C-alpha positions as a LaTeX table, in Angstrom:
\begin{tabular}{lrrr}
\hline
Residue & $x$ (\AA) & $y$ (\AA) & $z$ (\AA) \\
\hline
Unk1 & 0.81 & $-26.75$ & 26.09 \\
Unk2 & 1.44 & $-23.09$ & 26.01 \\
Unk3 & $-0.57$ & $-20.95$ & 23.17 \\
Unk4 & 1.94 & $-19.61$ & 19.92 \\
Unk5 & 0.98 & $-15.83$ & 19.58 \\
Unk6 & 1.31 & $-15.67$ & 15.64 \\
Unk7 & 2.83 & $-12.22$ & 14.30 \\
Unk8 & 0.41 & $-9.35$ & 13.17 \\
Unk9 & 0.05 & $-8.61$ & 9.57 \\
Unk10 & 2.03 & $-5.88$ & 8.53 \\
Unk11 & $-0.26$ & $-4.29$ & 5.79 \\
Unk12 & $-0.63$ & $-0.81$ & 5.30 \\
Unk13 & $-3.45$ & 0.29 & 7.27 \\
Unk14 & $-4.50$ & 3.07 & 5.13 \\
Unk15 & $-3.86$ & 1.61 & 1.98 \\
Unk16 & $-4.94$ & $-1.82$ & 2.69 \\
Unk17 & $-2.19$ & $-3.42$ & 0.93 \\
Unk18 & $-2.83$ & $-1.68$ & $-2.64$ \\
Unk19 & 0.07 & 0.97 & $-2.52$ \\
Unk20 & 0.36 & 2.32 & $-5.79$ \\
Unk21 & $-2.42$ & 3.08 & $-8.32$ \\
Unk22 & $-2.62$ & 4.96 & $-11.71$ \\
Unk23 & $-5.14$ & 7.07 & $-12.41$ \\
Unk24 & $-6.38$ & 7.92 & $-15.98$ \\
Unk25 & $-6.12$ & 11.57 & $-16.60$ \\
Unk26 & $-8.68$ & 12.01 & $-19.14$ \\
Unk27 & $-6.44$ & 12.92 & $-21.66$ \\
Unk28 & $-5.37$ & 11.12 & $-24.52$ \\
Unk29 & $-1.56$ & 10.35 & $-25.83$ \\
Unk30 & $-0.89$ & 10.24 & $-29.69$ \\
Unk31 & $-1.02$ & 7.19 & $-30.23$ \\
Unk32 & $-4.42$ & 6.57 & $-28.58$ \\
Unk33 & $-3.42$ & 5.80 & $-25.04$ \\
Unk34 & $-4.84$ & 7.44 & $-22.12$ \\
Unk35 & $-2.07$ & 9.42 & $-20.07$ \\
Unk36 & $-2.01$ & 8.31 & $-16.13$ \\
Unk37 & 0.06 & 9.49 & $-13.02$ \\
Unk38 & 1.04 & 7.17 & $-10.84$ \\
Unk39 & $-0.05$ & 7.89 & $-7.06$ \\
Unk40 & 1.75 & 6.22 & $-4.06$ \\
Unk41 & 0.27 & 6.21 & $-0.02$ \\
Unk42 & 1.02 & 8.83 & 1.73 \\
Unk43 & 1.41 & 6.58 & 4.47 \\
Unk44 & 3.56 & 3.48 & 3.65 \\
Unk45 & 5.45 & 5.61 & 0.78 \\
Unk46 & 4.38 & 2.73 & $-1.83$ \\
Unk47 & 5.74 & $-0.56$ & 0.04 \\
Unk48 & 2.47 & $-1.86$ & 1.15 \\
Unk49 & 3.56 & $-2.52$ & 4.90 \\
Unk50 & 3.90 & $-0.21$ & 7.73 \\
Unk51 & 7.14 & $-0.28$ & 9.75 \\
Unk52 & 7.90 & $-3.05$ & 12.12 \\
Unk53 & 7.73 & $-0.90$ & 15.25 \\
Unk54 & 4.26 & 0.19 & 14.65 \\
Unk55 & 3.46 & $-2.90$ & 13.99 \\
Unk56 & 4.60 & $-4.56$ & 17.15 \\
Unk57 & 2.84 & $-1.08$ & 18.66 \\
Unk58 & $-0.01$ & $-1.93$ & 17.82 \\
Unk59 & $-0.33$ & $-5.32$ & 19.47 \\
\hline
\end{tabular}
């Protein structure tokens, strides 16, 4: 029986998956809040996977 080659994941190497975070400024909004910016990869552009070509690349 011949072996099935299953398909490499196609996380974000760089961002393992976790493409968009907020971070807390420090600085607090009127009503009490804390103000954040959100930050995307650099990499992946905030969609978590790299493109399919790298991906089959990198086999």
């Amino acid at each position: 029986m011949p072996q099935h080659s299953h398909a490499q994941p196609r996380i974000c190497p760089d961002c393992s998956g976790f493409a968009a975070v907020a971070i807390a400024t420090g600085l607090r909004l009127r009503d009490g809040s804390r103000a954040t910016v959100r930050v995307n990869c650099r990499t992946c552009h905030g969609t978590a996977t790299r493109p399919l070509a790298s991906a089959v690349q990198a086999v």
